[in-house]
Coordinates of C-alpha atoms in Angstrom, one line a residue:
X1 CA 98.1 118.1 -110.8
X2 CA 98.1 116.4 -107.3
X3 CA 99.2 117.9 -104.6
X4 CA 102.1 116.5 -102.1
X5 CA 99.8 115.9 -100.0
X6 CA 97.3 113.4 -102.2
X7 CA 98.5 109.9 -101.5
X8 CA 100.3 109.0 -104.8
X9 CA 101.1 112.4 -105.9
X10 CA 104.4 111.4 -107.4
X11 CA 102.6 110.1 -110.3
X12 CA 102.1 113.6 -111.0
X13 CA 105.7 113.3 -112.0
X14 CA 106.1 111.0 -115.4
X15 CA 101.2 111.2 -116.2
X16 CA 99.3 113.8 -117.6
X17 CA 96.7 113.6 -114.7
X18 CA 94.8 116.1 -115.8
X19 CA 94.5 115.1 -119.2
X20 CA 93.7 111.9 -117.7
X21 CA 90.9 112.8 -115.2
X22 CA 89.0 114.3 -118.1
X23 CA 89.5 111.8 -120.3
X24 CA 88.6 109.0 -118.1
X25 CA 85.7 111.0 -116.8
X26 CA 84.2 111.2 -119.9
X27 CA 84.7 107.3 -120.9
X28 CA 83.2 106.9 -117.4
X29 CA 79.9 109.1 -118.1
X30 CA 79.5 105.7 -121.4
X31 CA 79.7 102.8 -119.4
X32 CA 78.9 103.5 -115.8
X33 CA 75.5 103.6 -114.1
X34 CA 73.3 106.6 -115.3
X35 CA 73.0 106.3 -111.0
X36 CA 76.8 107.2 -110.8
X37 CA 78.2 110.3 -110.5
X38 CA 79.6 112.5 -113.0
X39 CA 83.3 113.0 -112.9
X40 CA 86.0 111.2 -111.3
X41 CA 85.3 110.7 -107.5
X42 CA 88.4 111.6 -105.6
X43 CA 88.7 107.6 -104.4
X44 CA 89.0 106.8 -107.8
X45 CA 91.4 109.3 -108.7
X46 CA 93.3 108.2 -105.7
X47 CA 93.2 104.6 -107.0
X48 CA 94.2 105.5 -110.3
X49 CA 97.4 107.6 -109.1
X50 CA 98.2 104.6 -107.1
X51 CA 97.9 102.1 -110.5
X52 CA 100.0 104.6 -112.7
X53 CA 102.5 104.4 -110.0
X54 CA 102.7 100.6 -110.5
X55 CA 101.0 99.5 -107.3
X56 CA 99.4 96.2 -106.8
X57 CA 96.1 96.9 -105.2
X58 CA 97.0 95.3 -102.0
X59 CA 99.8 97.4 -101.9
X60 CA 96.9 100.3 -102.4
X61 CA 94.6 98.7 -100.0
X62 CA 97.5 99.0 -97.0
X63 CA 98.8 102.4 -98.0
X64 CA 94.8 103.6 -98.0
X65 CA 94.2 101.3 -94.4
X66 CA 91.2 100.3 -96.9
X67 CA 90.0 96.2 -97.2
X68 CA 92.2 94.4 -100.1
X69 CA 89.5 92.8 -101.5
X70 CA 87.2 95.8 -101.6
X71 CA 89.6 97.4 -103.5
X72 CA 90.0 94.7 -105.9
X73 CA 86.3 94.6 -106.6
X74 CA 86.1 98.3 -106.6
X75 CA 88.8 98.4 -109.3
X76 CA 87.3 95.6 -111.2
X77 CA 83.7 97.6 -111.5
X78 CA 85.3 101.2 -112.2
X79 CA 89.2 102.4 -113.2
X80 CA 89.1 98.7 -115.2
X81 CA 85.6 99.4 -117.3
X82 CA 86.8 103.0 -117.8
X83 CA 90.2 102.2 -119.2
X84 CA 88.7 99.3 -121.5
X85 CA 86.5 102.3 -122.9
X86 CA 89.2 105.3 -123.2
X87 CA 91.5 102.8 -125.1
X88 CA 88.9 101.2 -127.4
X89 CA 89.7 98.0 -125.7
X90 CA 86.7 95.6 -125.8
X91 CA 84.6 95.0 -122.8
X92 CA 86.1 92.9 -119.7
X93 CA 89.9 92.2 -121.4
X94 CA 91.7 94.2 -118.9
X95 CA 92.5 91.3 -116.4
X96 CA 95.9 92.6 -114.7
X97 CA 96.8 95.9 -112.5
X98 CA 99.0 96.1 -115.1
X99 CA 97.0 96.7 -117.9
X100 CA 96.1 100.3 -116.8
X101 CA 98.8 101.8 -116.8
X102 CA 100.3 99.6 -119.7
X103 CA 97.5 100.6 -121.6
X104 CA 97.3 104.5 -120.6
X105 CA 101.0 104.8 -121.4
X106 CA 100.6 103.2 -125.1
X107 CA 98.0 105.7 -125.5
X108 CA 100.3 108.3 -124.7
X109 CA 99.5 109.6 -121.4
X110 CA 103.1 109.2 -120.0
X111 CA 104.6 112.7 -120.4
X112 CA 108.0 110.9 -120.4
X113 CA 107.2 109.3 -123.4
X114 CA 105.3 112.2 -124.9
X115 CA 107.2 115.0 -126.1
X116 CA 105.5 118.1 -127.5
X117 CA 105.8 118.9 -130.6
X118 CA 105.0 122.8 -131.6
X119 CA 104.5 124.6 -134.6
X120 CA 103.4 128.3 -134.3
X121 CA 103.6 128.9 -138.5
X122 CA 103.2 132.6 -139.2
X123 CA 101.8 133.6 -135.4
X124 CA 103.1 137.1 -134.5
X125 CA 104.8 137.8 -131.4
X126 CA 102.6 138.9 -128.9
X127 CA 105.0 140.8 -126.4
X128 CA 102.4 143.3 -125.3
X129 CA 98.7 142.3 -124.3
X130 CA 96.5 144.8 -122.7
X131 CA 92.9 143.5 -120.5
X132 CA 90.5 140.7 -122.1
X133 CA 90.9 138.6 -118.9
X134 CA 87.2 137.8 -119.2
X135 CA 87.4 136.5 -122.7
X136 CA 90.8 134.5 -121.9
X137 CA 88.7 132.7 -118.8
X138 CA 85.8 132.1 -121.2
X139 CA 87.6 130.7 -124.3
X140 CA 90.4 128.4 -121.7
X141 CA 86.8 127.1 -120.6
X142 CA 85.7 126.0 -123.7
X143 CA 88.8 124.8 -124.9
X144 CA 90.4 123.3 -121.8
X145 CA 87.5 122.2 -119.4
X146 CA 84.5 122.1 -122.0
X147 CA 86.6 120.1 -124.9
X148 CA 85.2 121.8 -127.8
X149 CA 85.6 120.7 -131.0
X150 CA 85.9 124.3 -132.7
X151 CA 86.2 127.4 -131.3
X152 CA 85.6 130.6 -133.5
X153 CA 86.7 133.9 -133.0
X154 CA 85.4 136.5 -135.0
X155 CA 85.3 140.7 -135.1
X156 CA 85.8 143.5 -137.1
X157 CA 89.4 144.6 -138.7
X158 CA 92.2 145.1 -135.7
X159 CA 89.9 144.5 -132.7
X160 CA 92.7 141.8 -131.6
X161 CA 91.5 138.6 -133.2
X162 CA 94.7 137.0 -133.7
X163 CA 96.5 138.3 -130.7
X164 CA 93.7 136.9 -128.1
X165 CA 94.0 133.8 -130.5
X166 CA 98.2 133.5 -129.6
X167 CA 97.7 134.5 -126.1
X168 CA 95.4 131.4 -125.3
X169 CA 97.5 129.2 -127.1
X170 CA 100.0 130.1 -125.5
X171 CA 98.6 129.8 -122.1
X172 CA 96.8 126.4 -122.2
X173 CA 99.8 124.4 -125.1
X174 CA 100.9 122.2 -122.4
X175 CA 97.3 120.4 -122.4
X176 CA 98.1 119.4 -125.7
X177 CA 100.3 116.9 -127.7
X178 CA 100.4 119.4 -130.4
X179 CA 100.0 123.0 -131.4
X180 CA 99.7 123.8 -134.9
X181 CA 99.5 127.7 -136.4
X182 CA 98.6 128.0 -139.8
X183 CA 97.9 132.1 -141.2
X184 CA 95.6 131.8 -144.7
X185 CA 97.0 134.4 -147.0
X186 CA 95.0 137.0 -148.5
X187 CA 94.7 134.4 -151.5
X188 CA 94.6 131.4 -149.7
X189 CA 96.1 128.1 -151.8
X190 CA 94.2 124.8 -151.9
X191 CA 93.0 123.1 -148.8
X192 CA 94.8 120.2 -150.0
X193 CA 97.8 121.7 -149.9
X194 CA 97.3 123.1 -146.4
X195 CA 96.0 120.1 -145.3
X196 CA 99.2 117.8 -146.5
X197 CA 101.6 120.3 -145.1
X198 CA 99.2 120.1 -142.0
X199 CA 99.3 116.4 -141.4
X200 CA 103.4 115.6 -142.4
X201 CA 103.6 117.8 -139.4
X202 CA 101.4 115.9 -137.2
X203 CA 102.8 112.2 -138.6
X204 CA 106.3 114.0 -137.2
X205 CA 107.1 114.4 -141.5
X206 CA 107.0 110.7 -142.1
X207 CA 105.4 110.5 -145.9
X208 CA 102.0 110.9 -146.1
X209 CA 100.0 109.6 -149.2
X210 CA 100.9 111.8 -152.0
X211 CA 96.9 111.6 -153.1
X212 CA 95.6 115.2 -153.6
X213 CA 92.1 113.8 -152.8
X214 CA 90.5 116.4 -150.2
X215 CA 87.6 113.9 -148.7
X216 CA 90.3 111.9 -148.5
X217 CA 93.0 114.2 -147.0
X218 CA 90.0 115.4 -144.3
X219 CA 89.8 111.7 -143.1
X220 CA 93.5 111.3 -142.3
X221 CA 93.6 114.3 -140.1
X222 CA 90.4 113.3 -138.8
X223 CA 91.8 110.5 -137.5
X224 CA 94.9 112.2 -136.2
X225 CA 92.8 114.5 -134.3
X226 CA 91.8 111.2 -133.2
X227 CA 94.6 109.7 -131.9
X228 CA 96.1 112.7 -130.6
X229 CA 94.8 116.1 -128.4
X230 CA 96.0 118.4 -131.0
X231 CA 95.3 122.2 -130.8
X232 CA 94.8 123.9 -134.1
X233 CA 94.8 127.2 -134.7
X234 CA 93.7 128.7 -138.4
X235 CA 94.3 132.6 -138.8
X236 CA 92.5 134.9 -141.2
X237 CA 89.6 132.6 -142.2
X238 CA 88.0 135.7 -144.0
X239 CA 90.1 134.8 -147.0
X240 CA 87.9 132.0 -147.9
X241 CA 84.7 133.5 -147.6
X242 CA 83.1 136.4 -149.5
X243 CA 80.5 134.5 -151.3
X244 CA 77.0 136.3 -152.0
X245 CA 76.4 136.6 -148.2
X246 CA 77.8 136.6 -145.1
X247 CA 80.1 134.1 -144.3
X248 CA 79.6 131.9 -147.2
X249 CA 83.0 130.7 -149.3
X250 CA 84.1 132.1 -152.2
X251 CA 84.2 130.1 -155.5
X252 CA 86.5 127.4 -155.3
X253 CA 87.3 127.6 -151.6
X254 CA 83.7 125.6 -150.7
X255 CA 85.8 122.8 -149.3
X256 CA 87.6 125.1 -146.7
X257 CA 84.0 125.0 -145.6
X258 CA 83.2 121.1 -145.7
X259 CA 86.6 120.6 -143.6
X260 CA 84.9 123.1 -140.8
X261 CA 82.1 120.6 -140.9
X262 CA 83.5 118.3 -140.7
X263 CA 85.8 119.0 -137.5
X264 CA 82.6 120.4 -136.0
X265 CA 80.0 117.6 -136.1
X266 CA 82.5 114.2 -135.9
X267 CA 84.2 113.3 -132.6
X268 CA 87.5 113.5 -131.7
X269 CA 89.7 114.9 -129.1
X270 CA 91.4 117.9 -130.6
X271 CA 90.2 121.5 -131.3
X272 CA 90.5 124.0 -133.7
X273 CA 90.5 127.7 -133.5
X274 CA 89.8 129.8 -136.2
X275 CA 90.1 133.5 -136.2
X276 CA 87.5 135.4 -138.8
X277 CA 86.0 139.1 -139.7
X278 CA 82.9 137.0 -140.6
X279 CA 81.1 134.1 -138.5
X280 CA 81.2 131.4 -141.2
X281 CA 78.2 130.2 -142.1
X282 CA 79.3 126.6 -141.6
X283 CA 79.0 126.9 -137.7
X284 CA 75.4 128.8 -137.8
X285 CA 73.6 125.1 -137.6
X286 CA 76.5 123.2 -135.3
X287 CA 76.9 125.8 -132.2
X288 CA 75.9 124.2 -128.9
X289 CA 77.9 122.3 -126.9
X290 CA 80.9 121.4 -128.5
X291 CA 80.7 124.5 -130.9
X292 CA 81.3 127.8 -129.7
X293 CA 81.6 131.3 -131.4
X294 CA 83.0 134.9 -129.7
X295 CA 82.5 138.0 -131.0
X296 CA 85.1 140.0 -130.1
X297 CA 84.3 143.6 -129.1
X298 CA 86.7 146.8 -128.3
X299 CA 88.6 147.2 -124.8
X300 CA 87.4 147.9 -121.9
X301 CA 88.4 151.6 -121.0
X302 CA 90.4 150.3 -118.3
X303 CA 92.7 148.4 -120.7
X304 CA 92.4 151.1 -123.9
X305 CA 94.2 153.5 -121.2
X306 CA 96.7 151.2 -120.9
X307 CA 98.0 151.5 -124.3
X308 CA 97.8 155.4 -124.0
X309 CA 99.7 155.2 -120.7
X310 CA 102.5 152.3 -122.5
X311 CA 102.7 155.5 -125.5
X312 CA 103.8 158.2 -122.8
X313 CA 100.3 160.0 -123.9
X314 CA 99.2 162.9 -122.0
X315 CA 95.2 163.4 -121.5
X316 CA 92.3 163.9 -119.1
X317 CA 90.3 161.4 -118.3
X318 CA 87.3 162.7 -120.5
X319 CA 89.4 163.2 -123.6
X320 CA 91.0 159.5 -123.1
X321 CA 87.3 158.5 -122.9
X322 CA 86.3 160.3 -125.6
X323 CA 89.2 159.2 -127.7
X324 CA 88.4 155.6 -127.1
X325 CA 84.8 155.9 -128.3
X326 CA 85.6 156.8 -131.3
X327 CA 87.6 153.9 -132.0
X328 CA 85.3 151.7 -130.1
X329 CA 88.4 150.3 -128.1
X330 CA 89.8 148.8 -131.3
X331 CA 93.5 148.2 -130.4
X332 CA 95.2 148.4 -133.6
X333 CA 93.5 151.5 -134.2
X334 CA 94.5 153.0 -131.0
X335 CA 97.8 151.8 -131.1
X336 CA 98.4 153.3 -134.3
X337 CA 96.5 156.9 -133.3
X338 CA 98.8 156.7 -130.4
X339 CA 101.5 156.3 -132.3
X340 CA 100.5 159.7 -134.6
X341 CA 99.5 161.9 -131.2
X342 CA 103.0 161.3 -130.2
X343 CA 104.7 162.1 -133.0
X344 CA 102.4 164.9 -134.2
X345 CA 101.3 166.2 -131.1
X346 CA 103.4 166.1 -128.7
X347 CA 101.7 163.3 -127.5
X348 CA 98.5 165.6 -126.6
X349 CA 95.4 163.8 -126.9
X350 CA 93.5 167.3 -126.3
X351 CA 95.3 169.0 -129.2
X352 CA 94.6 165.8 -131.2
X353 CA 91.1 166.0 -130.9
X354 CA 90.7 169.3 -131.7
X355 CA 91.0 169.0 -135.3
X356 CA 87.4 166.8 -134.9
X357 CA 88.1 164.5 -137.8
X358 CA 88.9 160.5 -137.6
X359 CA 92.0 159.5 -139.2
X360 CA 92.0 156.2 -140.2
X361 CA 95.0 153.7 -139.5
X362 CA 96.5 152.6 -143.0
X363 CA 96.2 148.5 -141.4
X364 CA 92.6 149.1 -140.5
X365 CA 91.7 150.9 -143.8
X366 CA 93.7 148.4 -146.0
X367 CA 91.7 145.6 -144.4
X368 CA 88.5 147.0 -144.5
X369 CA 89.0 147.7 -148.2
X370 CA 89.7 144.4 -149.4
X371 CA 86.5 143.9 -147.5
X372 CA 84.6 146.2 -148.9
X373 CA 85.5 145.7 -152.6
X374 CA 83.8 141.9 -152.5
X375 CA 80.4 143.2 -151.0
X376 CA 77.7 142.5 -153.1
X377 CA 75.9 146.1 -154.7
X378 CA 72.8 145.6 -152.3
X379 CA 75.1 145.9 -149.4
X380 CA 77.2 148.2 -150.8
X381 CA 74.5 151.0 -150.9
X382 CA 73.4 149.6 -147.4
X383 CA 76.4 150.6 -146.2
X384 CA 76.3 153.7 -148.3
X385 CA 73.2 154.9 -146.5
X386 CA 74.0 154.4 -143.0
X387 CA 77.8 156.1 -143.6
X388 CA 75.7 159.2 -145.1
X389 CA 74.3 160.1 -141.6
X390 CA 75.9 161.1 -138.6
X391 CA 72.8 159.9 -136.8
X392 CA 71.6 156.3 -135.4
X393 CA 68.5 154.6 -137.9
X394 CA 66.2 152.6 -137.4
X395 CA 64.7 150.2 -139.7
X396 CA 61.9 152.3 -141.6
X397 CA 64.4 155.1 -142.2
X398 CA 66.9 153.2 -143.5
X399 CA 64.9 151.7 -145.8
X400 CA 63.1 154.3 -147.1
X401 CA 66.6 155.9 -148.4
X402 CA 67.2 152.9 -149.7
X403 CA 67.1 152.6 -154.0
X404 CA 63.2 151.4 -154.3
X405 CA 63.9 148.8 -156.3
X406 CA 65.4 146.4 -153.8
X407 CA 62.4 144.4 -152.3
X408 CA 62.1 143.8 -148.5
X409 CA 63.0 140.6 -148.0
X410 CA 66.1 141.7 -149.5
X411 CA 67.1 144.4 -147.6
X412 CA 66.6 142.4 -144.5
X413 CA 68.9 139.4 -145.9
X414 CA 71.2 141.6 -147.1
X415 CA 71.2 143.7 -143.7
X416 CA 71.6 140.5 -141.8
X417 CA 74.9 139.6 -143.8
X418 CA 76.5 142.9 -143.5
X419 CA 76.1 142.4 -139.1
X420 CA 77.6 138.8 -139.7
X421 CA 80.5 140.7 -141.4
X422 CA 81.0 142.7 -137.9
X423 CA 80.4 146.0 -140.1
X424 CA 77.1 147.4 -138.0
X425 CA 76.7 148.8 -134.4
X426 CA 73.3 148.7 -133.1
X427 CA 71.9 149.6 -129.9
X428 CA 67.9 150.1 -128.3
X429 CA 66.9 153.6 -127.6
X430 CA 62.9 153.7 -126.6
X431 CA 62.4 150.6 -127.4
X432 CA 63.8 151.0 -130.9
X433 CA 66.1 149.1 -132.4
X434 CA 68.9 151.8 -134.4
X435 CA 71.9 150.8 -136.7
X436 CA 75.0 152.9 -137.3
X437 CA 78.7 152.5 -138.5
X438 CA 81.2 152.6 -136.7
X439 CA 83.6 155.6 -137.7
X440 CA 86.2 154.3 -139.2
X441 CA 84.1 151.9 -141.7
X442 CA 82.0 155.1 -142.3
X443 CA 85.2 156.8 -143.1
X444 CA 86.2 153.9 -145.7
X445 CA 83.3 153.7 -147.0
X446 CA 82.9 157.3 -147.9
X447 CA 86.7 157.3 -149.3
X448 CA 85.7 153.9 -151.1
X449 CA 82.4 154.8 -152.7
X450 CA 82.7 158.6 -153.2
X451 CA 79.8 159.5 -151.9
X452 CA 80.7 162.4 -150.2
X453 CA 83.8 164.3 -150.3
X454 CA 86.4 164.4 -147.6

């Protein structure tokens, strides 16, 4: 937003500048010069703030102690041309002043004729929210500065998916027109009911086309992503998937996957975020520039500490560390331990730990599970061999505990899948690459499988 100081600044007042520096900059980068440079140049941002306030360009030209008819031509070969492009206007039929901000305001960058309308669906209330300043920076980037199309956000069971999902929204909704939550259930219903309820919402619940057709239903909010800057937001994306491998779509959900496409590869102005436990295999082939994908890891120990401190814990430093390795700063999971220390200890994390045994939260271990049940056998007795040792593997190892009559190239797809799935930790010691689980899936996967008793 201008500044006071900025000649013009009180258009500031009734435009979306910033929405309209980037848009303009970008219909700039298609019909300028390849010479010119990238970006709005601060003259022309001047000259557009004086336009939107309904200057004449003489008017600009005196205010600015700049010639009249420079301006004029100046106009004529830049703010014009761009205009023309960011409506879809054709080439040299903006002939007045006028037309800019006639033009800018139809397309709805008059925030006194644009109201925002908001619909946050089944999104939680996020009252407390501890560190992941570097991943909010990263993902406002992409979302905000970068304009990606899709933004996914993936990680294991209660590492904070949907919270870090709300707290972005919620910081960067005013650059949009709209905000729309939508939470898949644990059996999710036909995209094309999601996708009617989804745009009646975004047509302000005028009647939509009562077709059920999904191509169909996909090209109508296509073209409302379109029209509009619209920020999407679809929770639990896990629910569709589950296929034979990592982050394919279970049977009968394989459109949930052609709308993902879809979104990622045609332009528009909008973007979705999805939360998932798996990286859907839709995005493998379309990250890059307007395509981006975060795998969410634990807390830092700065902010796991935090939650201790908001749970009147008491602990040394080394038993706080301790405490959050073994829940590889998972936040659900240390909320919930935090939760039992108090009530069962006294809040003493020493006195906690001496027992020596990791209790898994019943959120984490009811996610997991339903997990864990749709894995195909293969990975199933991967998962099997790796919870069976209290010891990093590497490849050979594993393998060679492995039931002989899986063949290589198996194992290594089927290993692959189960790291897309966010179930494997691996690290480099020696210049070895070794695999492990993290405690709490060992734990459910011992409880799930039997094959050892607890």
């Amino acid at each position: 937003m201008a500044s006071n100081q900025e000649p013009f600044s009180e258009a500031a007042n009734n435009w979306d500048l910033e929405r309209l520096y980037i848009d303009l900059a970008d219909a700039k980068r298609q019909v300028a010069p390849p010479r010119a440079k990238p970006g709005l140049t601060e003259v022309e941002k001047t000259h557009l703030r004086g336009l939107l306030c309904r200057c004449h360009p003489e008017d600009i030209a005196d205010r600015l102690n700049k010639d009249r008819s420079g301006i004029i031509v100046e106009l004529s070969r830049t703010l014009y041309r761009y205009t023309e492009k960011l409506t879809n206007r054709e080439e040299k039929t903006l002939k007045s002043w006028k037309d800019v901000a006639d033009w800018l305001e139809a397309a709805g960058y008059k925030t006194t004729e644009r109201n925002q309308t908001v619909d946050w669906g089944e999104a939680p209330e996020v009252s407390v929210f501890h560190g992941r300043n570097t991943e909010l920076e990263t993902l406002n980037r992409w979302i905000v500065s970068d304009r990606c199309r899709v933004v996914a956000i993936t990680g294991m069971a209660g590492i904070g998916k949907t919270t870090i999902a709300v707290r972005i929204a919620e910081q960067i909704k005013e650059k949009f027109e709209y905000l729309v939550w939508r939470a898949l259930p644990d059996n999710p219903p036909p995209l094309s009911e999601i996708l009617l309820n989804i745009i009646s919402f975004l047509s302000d619940e005028q009647s939509t086309d009562s077709s059920n057709n999904v191509d169909d239903l996909i090209s109508k909010l296509l073209k409302v992503l379109r029209q509009h800057r619209v920020l999407l937001i679809l929770d639990n994306w896990e629910t569709v998937l589950g296929g034979d491998g990592a982050g394919r779509y279970q049977a009968g959900y394989e459109k949930y996957g052609e709308l993902l496409q879809r979104i990622a590869q045609q332009s528009h102005k909008s973007c979705l975020v999805l939360t998932s436990q798996e990286r859907p295999e839709t995005l493998t082939s379309c990250e890059g520039t307007t395509v981006k994908l975060w795998k969410l890891e634990g807390l830092d120990e700065v902010a796991a500490t935090e939650i201790f401190r908001t749970e009147n814990l008491k602990f040394a430093a080394e038993d706080a560390t301790r405490l959050i390795n073994m829940y590889r700063g998972n936040p659900l999971a240390l909320i919930h331990i935090s939760k039992m220390i108090q009530e069962l200890f006294d809040g003493s994390v020493t006195e906690f730990l001496r027992i020596n045994t990791i209790v898994v939260p019943p959120p984490i271990e009811m996610l997991l599970r339903q997990r864990l049940e749709r894995l195909p056998e293969w990975e199933k007795e991967i998962l099997c061999c790796l919870a069976s040792e209290a010891i990093w593997l590497d490849f050979d190892t594993l393998r060679s505990r492995m039931s002989p009559e899986i063949r290589k190239s198996e194992f290594y797809k089927q290993f692959y899948s189960l790291c897309q799935r966010s179930f494997i930790e691996k690290c480099k010691q020696d210049g070895k690459v070794l695999f492990t689980l993290q405690p709490v899936v060992s734990k459910c996967v011992k409880r799930l499988y039997g094959r050892q008793q607890l």
